[in-house]
Amino acid sequence: MARRNRRKTNGSTGAIVLGILLLVLTAAMASVFGVLYFKARNQIALDETTLCPTTSPTSITAVLIDVSDPISPVTEKDLRIRFGELKDSIPVGGQIVIYELTDEPGKLNQVFNRCNPGSGEQADELISNPRFIQKRWEDGFDAPLQKISEGIGNGNSSDQSPILGGIQTINLEAFGKHDYAKLPKRLILASDMIEHTPVYSMYRAGIAFDKFEATSAPQKFWTPLDNITVEVWTFTRPGVSISATEIAQFWGRWLKANGADSTRFIQLQGVE
């Protein structure tokens, strides 16, 4: 009788161990599937046109490229390098809007408006298709920006250079949405920064700030730049002799007067 009881006990123990192992395995599988389900459910949906999160972009970078006059080949090369670095700095979910300056005050040519959707390298293979994501990134984000970069420097001579009006328009169009109030915002100005319009012209009135304040331009082009980080890629066009230092001082003062969070000036190479 003792042997039978021992065998029965051993068999019961084995069944218990097996049951425990099955429970552990089931719990582990449930945990894995739970994690995958959570990841899949929390994947951010993207707008098909802008590739931005349907909720909101995570940040906004607006770029104003001044193509109102041609630039030197060296400046063009430096500008393309900066532009490439800018493209690589846009985070996943971050929006970049690119405008070209026209000679009509307040009217800009928008050439790009999309978010970085993330590349295949950043995709989770367990819940997504890295090839599809890579192609979407290349076709919708990387390639179009490369094309814009290749076209930098192909500007035509213009009668006016309304930079003030351009900044005002960008602030309204790119940054002005109420839902974007708390988003990180960055404004990039790639220009010689020489304002030239009937309201105020640095060529006619000079670059002294008091002369600017004596015109209607401060009121006409006032725009609140609070909580916006500004970066100025300034360059000298061939044949223009206005001091880069004076230009930086003028714009630094105007940007501060309009509430810019911080301003950084970068003098591009190619002064002639």
mmCIF file of C-alpha atoms in Angstrom:
data_model
loop_
_atom_site.group_PDB
_atom_site.id
_atom_site.type_symbol
_atom_site.label_atom_id
_atom_site.label_comp_id
_atom_site.label_asym_id
_atom_site.label_seq_id
_atom_site.Cartn_x
_atom_site.Cartn_y
_atom_site.Cartn_z
ATOM 1 C CA MET A 1 0.000 0.000 0.000
ATOM 2 C CA ALA A 2 2.901 2.390 0.795
ATOM 3 C CA ARG A 3 4.371 2.062 -2.720
ATOM 4 C CA ARG A 4 1.069 2.874 -4.371
ATOM 5 C CA ASN A 5 0.687 5.960 -2.232
ATOM 6 C CA ARG A 6 4.219 7.059 -3.101
ATOM 7 C CA ARG A 7 3.534 6.639 -6.842
ATOM 8 C CA LYS A 8 0.275 8.472 -6.494
ATOM 9 C CA THR A 9 2.012 11.288 -4.661
ATOM 10 C CA ASN A 10 4.739 11.543 -7.324
ATOM 11 C CA GLY A 11 2.145 11.640 -10.079
ATOM 12 C CA SER A 12 0.185 14.350 -8.304
ATOM 13 C CA THR A 13 3.345 16.413 -7.803
ATOM 14 C CA GLY A 14 4.201 16.151 -11.502
ATOM 15 C CA ALA A 15 0.744 17.270 -12.481
ATOM 16 C CA ILE A 16 0.960 20.230 -10.128
ATOM 17 C CA VAL A 17 4.372 21.258 -11.506
ATOM 18 C CA LEU A 18 3.095 20.926 -15.066
ATOM 19 C CA GLY A 19 0.046 22.975 -14.191
ATOM 20 C CA ILE A 20 2.186 25.692 -12.657
ATOM 21 C CA LEU A 21 4.429 25.758 -15.738
ATOM 22 C CA LEU A 22 1.395 26.069 -17.995
ATOM 23 C CA LEU A 23 0.054 28.914 -15.875
ATOM 24 C CA VAL A 24 3.423 30.717 -15.994
ATOM 25 C CA LEU A 25 3.662 30.213 -19.763
ATOM 26 C CA THR A 26 0.094 31.436 -20.268
ATOM 27 C CA ALA A 27 0.763 34.488 -18.102
ATOM 28 C CA ALA A 28 3.978 35.242 -20.025
ATOM 29 C CA MET A 29 2.201 34.945 -23.390
ATOM 30 C CA ALA A 30 -0.653 37.092 -22.145
ATOM 31 C CA SER A 31 1.873 39.676 -20.983
ATOM 32 C CA VAL A 32 3.647 39.707 -24.378
ATOM 33 C CA PHE A 33 0.380 39.985 -26.303
ATOM 34 C CA GLY A 34 -0.730 42.673 -23.876
ATOM 35 C CA VAL A 35 2.396 44.718 -24.537
ATOM 36 C CA LEU A 36 1.998 44.303 -28.310
ATOM 37 C CA TYR A 37 -1.676 45.262 -28.105
ATOM 38 C CA PHE A 38 -0.826 48.306 -26.010
ATOM 39 C CA LYS A 39 1.878 49.381 -28.489
ATOM 40 C CA ALA A 40 -0.377 48.852 -31.493
ATOM 41 C CA ARG A 41 -3.271 50.689 -29.872
ATOM 42 C CA ASN A 42 -1.060 53.606 -28.913
ATOM 43 C CA GLN A 43 0.572 54.009 -32.311
ATOM 44 C CA ILE A 44 0.084 57.608 -33.392
ATOM 45 C CA ALA A 45 -2.132 58.003 -36.450
ATOM 46 C CA LEU A 46 -0.689 60.264 -39.158
ATOM 47 C CA ASP A 47 -2.420 62.605 -41.549
ATOM 48 C CA GLU A 48 -1.990 61.233 -45.078
ATOM 49 C CA THR A 49 -1.171 64.644 -46.575
ATOM 50 C CA THR A 50 1.070 66.289 -43.981
ATOM 51 C CA LEU A 51 2.385 63.103 -42.292
ATOM 52 C CA CYS A 52 1.787 64.911 -38.994
ATOM 53 C CA PRO A 53 0.132 63.246 -35.986
ATOM 54 C CA THR A 54 -3.623 63.702 -36.340
ATOM 55 C CA THR A 55 -3.669 65.128 -32.825
ATOM 56 C CA SER A 56 -0.919 67.739 -33.228
ATOM 57 C CA PRO A 57 2.719 68.025 -34.295
ATOM 58 C CA THR A 58 5.233 67.765 -31.466
ATOM 59 C CA SER A 59 7.103 70.920 -32.530
ATOM 60 C CA ILE A 60 7.078 73.480 -35.348
ATOM 61 C CA THR A 61 10.002 74.804 -37.343
ATOM 62 C CA ALA A 62 9.272 77.517 -39.895
ATOM 63 C CA VAL A 63 11.896 78.513 -42.455
ATOM 64 C CA LEU A 64 11.973 81.678 -44.561
ATOM 65 C CA ILE A 65 14.348 81.461 -47.518
ATOM 66 C CA ASP A 66 15.121 84.777 -49.184
ATOM 67 C CA VAL A 67 15.479 84.029 -52.886
ATOM 68 C CA SER A 68 14.793 87.612 -53.930
ATOM 69 C CA ASP A 69 18.292 87.919 -55.420
ATOM 70 C CA PRO A 70 21.061 85.505 -56.430
ATOM 71 C CA ILE A 71 23.748 84.477 -53.909
ATOM 72 C CA SER A 72 27.385 83.530 -54.387
ATOM 73 C CA PRO A 73 28.330 79.854 -54.990
ATOM 74 C CA VAL A 74 30.153 79.661 -51.628
ATOM 75 C CA THR A 75 27.122 81.000 -49.759
ATOM 76 C CA GLU A 76 24.914 78.595 -51.662
ATOM 77 C CA LYS A 77 27.050 75.640 -50.579
ATOM 78 C CA ASP A 78 27.122 76.786 -46.946
ATOM 79 C CA LEU A 79 23.352 77.298 -46.992
ATOM 80 C CA ARG A 80 22.778 73.782 -48.308
ATOM 81 C CA ILE A 81 24.920 72.321 -45.542
ATOM 82 C CA ARG A 82 22.921 74.234 -42.909
ATOM 83 C CA PHE A 83 19.690 73.145 -44.537
ATOM 84 C CA GLY A 84 20.750 69.489 -44.443
ATOM 85 C CA GLU A 85 21.606 69.770 -40.750
ATOM 86 C CA LEU A 86 18.232 71.383 -40.122
ATOM 87 C CA LYS A 87 16.420 68.529 -41.884
ATOM 88 C CA ASP A 88 18.214 65.973 -39.727
ATOM 89 C CA SER A 89 17.319 67.899 -36.558
ATOM 90 C CA ILE A 90 13.542 67.658 -37.029
ATOM 91 C CA PRO A 91 12.259 65.121 -34.470
ATOM 92 C CA VAL A 92 9.728 62.430 -35.291
ATOM 93 C CA GLY A 93 6.362 64.165 -35.225
ATOM 94 C CA GLY A 94 7.975 67.569 -35.648
ATOM 95 C CA GLN A 95 6.620 69.820 -38.385
ATOM 96 C CA ILE A 96 8.717 71.871 -40.799
ATOM 97 C CA VAL A 97 7.126 74.577 -42.942
ATOM 98 C CA ILE A 98 9.262 76.240 -45.614
ATOM 99 C CA TYR A 99 8.475 79.537 -47.301
ATOM 100 C CA GLU A 100 10.156 81.493 -50.061
ATOM 101 C CA LEU A 101 10.138 85.268 -49.856
ATOM 102 C CA THR A 102 8.417 87.103 -52.697
ATOM 103 C CA ASP A 103 8.619 90.789 -53.579
ATOM 104 C CA GLU A 104 5.036 91.369 -52.404
ATOM 105 C CA PRO A 105 4.853 92.293 -48.682
ATOM 106 C CA GLY A 106 3.106 89.622 -46.636
ATOM 107 C CA LYS A 107 2.798 87.186 -49.528
ATOM 108 C CA LEU A 108 5.001 84.103 -49.301
ATOM 109 C CA ASN A 109 5.416 81.027 -51.443
ATOM 110 C CA GLN A 110 4.956 77.948 -49.249
ATOM 111 C CA VAL A 111 7.047 75.129 -50.744
ATOM 112 C CA PHE A 112 6.856 72.496 -47.979
ATOM 113 C CA ASN A 113 4.623 71.681 -45.023
ATOM 114 C CA ARG A 114 5.031 68.229 -43.481
ATOM 115 C CA CYS A 115 6.123 66.395 -40.358
ATOM 116 C CA ASN A 116 8.913 63.901 -39.962
ATOM 117 C CA PRO A 117 6.986 60.590 -39.916
ATOM 118 C CA GLY A 118 9.995 58.594 -38.759
ATOM 119 C CA SER A 119 12.211 56.321 -40.840
ATOM 120 C CA GLY A 120 12.320 52.536 -41.082
ATOM 121 C CA GLU A 121 15.236 52.475 -38.657
ATOM 122 C CA GLN A 122 12.936 53.879 -35.980
ATOM 123 C CA ALA A 123 10.111 51.414 -36.677
ATOM 124 C CA ASP A 124 9.109 48.640 -34.283
ATOM 125 C CA GLU A 125 9.276 45.435 -36.342
ATOM 126 C CA LEU A 126 6.841 43.668 -34.030
ATOM 127 C CA ILE A 127 3.904 45.944 -34.803
ATOM 128 C CA SER A 128 4.805 47.720 -38.066
ATOM 129 C CA ASN A 129 6.347 47.340 -41.516
ATOM 130 C CA PRO A 130 9.809 48.987 -41.563
ATOM 131 C CA ARG A 131 9.970 48.914 -45.393
ATOM 132 C CA PHE A 132 6.696 50.771 -45.732
ATOM 133 C CA ILE A 133 7.707 53.292 -43.073
ATOM 134 C CA GLN A 134 11.107 53.859 -44.718
ATOM 135 C CA LYS A 135 9.512 54.441 -48.130
ATOM 136 C CA ARG A 136 6.972 56.837 -46.620
ATOM 137 C CA TRP A 137 9.795 58.795 -44.973
ATOM 138 C CA GLU A 138 11.886 58.886 -48.143
ATOM 139 C CA ASP A 139 9.075 59.833 -50.537
ATOM 140 C CA GLY A 140 7.178 62.196 -48.267
ATOM 141 C CA PHE A 141 9.900 63.866 -46.221
ATOM 142 C CA ASP A 142 13.527 63.266 -47.172
ATOM 143 C CA ALA A 143 13.369 63.449 -50.994
ATOM 144 C CA PRO A 144 11.218 66.619 -51.207
ATOM 145 C CA LEU A 145 13.532 68.421 -48.782
ATOM 146 C CA GLN A 146 16.538 67.295 -50.789
ATOM 147 C CA LYS A 147 14.929 68.767 -53.896
ATOM 148 C CA ILE A 148 14.343 72.090 -52.132
ATOM 149 C CA SER A 149 17.972 72.090 -50.987
ATOM 150 C CA GLU A 150 19.190 71.538 -54.546
ATOM 151 C CA GLY A 151 17.172 74.547 -55.712
ATOM 152 C CA ILE A 152 18.659 76.944 -53.171
ATOM 153 C CA GLY A 153 20.488 79.779 -54.882
ATOM 154 C CA ASN A 154 18.287 79.894 -57.985
ATOM 155 C CA GLY A 155 16.752 83.228 -57.035
ATOM 156 C CA ASN A 156 15.791 85.998 -59.448
ATOM 157 C CA SER A 157 16.290 89.689 -58.882
ATOM 158 C CA SER A 158 13.309 91.356 -57.188
ATOM 159 C CA ASP A 159 12.204 94.949 -56.766
ATOM 160 C CA GLN A 160 11.495 94.535 -53.042
ATOM 161 C CA SER A 161 12.648 92.490 -50.057
ATOM 162 C CA PRO A 162 9.764 92.503 -47.522
ATOM 163 C CA ILE A 163 11.320 90.446 -44.728
ATOM 164 C CA LEU A 164 9.297 92.093 -41.946
ATOM 165 C CA GLY A 165 6.039 91.250 -43.658
ATOM 166 C CA GLY A 166 7.274 87.720 -44.290
ATOM 167 C CA ILE A 167 7.988 87.139 -40.589
ATOM 168 C CA GLN A 168 4.569 88.507 -39.675
ATOM 169 C CA THR A 169 2.856 86.157 -42.142
ATOM 170 C CA ILE A 170 4.791 83.120 -40.896
ATOM 171 C CA ASN A 171 3.900 83.932 -37.305
ATOM 172 C CA LEU A 172 0.215 83.990 -38.214
ATOM 173 C CA GLU A 173 0.178 80.985 -40.559
ATOM 174 C CA ALA A 174 2.689 78.588 -39.015
ATOM 175 C CA PHE A 175 2.599 79.494 -35.316
ATOM 176 C CA GLY A 176 -0.738 81.250 -34.830
ATOM 177 C CA LYS A 177 -3.026 78.264 -34.256
ATOM 178 C CA HIS A 178 -4.373 78.216 -30.695
ATOM 179 C CA ASP A 179 -3.667 74.472 -30.355
ATOM 180 C CA TYR A 180 0.021 75.179 -30.993
ATOM 181 C CA ALA A 181 0.398 77.670 -28.133
ATOM 182 C CA LYS A 182 2.493 75.360 -25.932
ATOM 183 C CA LEU A 183 4.504 73.654 -28.673
ATOM 184 C CA PRO A 184 8.243 74.344 -29.107
ATOM 185 C CA LYS A 185 8.583 76.800 -31.996
ATOM 186 C CA ARG A 186 11.631 77.732 -34.044
ATOM 187 C CA LEU A 187 11.952 80.337 -36.783
ATOM 188 C CA ILE A 188 14.836 80.140 -39.267
ATOM 189 C CA LEU A 189 15.578 83.181 -41.438
ATOM 190 C CA ALA A 190 17.955 82.574 -44.337
ATOM 191 C CA SER A 191 18.489 85.980 -45.878
ATOM 192 C CA ASP A 192 20.765 88.980 -46.324
ATOM 193 C CA MET A 193 18.249 90.601 -43.906
ATOM 194 C CA ILE A 194 18.141 93.851 -45.873
ATOM 195 C CA GLU A 195 14.576 95.171 -45.652
ATOM 196 C CA HIS A 196 13.550 97.066 -48.756
ATOM 197 C CA THR A 197 9.913 98.183 -49.189
ATOM 198 C CA PRO A 198 8.134 101.522 -49.693
ATOM 199 C CA VAL A 199 7.305 101.565 -45.956
ATOM 200 C CA TYR A 200 10.926 101.186 -44.886
ATOM 201 C CA SER A 201 14.091 100.599 -46.855
ATOM 202 C CA MET A 202 17.559 100.083 -45.406
ATOM 203 C CA TYR A 203 18.968 101.261 -48.730
ATOM 204 C CA ARG A 204 17.137 104.600 -48.552
ATOM 205 C CA ALA A 205 16.784 105.338 -44.822
ATOM 206 C CA GLY A 206 19.883 103.560 -43.559
ATOM 207 C CA ILE A 207 20.081 100.828 -40.962
ATOM 208 C CA ALA A 208 19.909 102.943 -37.788
ATOM 209 C CA PHE A 209 17.047 101.733 -35.599
ATOM 210 C CA ASP A 210 15.846 105.251 -34.757
ATOM 211 C CA LYS A 211 15.263 105.907 -38.452
ATOM 212 C CA PHE A 212 13.228 102.718 -38.637
ATOM 213 C CA GLU A 213 11.170 103.808 -35.615
ATOM 214 C CA ALA A 214 10.414 107.117 -37.335
ATOM 215 C CA THR A 215 8.448 105.247 -40.031
ATOM 216 C CA SER A 216 5.117 103.399 -39.837
ATOM 217 C CA ALA A 217 6.920 100.055 -40.169
ATOM 218 C CA PRO A 218 7.140 99.199 -36.415
ATOM 219 C CA GLN A 219 3.360 99.356 -36.069
ATOM 220 C CA LYS A 220 2.565 97.891 -39.467
ATOM 221 C CA PHE A 221 4.767 94.822 -39.033
ATOM 222 C CA TRP A 222 4.502 94.287 -35.275
ATOM 223 C CA THR A 223 4.017 90.598 -34.481
ATOM 224 C CA PRO A 224 4.270 88.759 -31.130
ATOM 225 C CA LEU A 225 7.201 86.356 -31.206
ATOM 226 C CA ASP A 226 6.919 85.233 -27.587
ATOM 227 C CA ASN A 227 8.186 81.694 -26.917
ATOM 228 C CA ILE A 228 9.731 81.474 -30.376
ATOM 229 C CA THR A 229 13.416 80.696 -30.825
ATOM 230 C CA VAL A 230 14.870 82.563 -33.786
ATOM 231 C CA GLU A 231 17.940 81.619 -35.790
ATOM 232 C CA VAL A 232 19.204 83.971 -38.500
ATOM 233 C CA TRP A 233 21.415 82.595 -41.257
ATOM 234 C CA THR A 234 22.584 85.872 -42.655
ATOM 235 C CA PHE A 235 24.711 86.286 -45.740
ATOM 236 C CA THR A 236 26.117 89.037 -47.908
ATOM 237 C CA ARG A 237 25.060 89.178 -51.524
ATOM 238 C CA PRO A 238 27.571 90.112 -54.221
ATOM 239 C CA GLY A 239 27.855 93.874 -54.601
ATOM 240 C CA VAL A 240 26.185 94.750 -51.269
ATOM 241 C CA SER A 241 28.358 96.561 -48.721
ATOM 242 C CA ILE A 242 26.032 97.038 -45.721
ATOM 243 C CA SER A 243 27.781 95.975 -42.504
ATOM 244 C CA ALA A 244 26.859 92.482 -41.235
ATOM 245 C CA THR A 245 27.395 93.718 -37.664
ATOM 246 C CA GLU A 246 24.916 96.564 -38.097
ATOM 247 C CA ILE A 247 22.383 94.197 -39.654
ATOM 248 C CA ALA A 248 22.695 91.817 -36.687
ATOM 249 C CA GLN A 249 22.279 94.709 -34.239
ATOM 250 C CA PHE A 250 19.187 96.013 -36.021
ATOM 251 C CA TRP A 251 17.422 92.651 -36.223
ATOM 252 C CA GLY A 252 18.453 91.640 -32.741
ATOM 253 C CA ARG A 253 16.787 94.778 -31.434
ATOM 254 C CA TRP A 254 13.644 94.340 -33.549
ATOM 255 C CA LEU A 255 13.239 90.656 -32.635
ATOM 256 C CA LYS A 256 13.667 91.446 -28.937
ATOM 257 C CA ALA A 257 11.146 94.281 -29.173
ATOM 258 C CA ASN A 258 8.652 91.805 -30.604
ATOM 259 C CA GLY A 259 9.226 89.307 -27.793
ATOM 260 C CA ALA A 260 11.438 86.649 -29.423
ATOM 261 C CA ASP A 261 12.488 84.088 -26.823
ATOM 262 C CA SER A 262 16.100 83.980 -28.030
ATOM 263 C CA THR A 263 17.998 84.918 -31.170
ATOM 264 C CA ARG A 264 21.111 83.400 -32.690
ATOM 265 C CA PHE A 265 22.937 84.904 -35.668
ATOM 266 C CA ILE A 266 25.060 82.767 -37.992
ATOM 267 C CA GLN A 267 27.081 84.523 -40.661
ATOM 268 C CA LEU A 268 27.299 82.274 -43.702
ATOM 269 C CA GLN A 269 30.452 82.111 -45.764
ATOM 270 C CA GLY A 270 30.774 83.693 -49.159
ATOM 271 C CA VAL A 271 31.190 87.419 -48.497
ATOM 272 C CA GLU A 272 32.340 89.152 -51.655
#
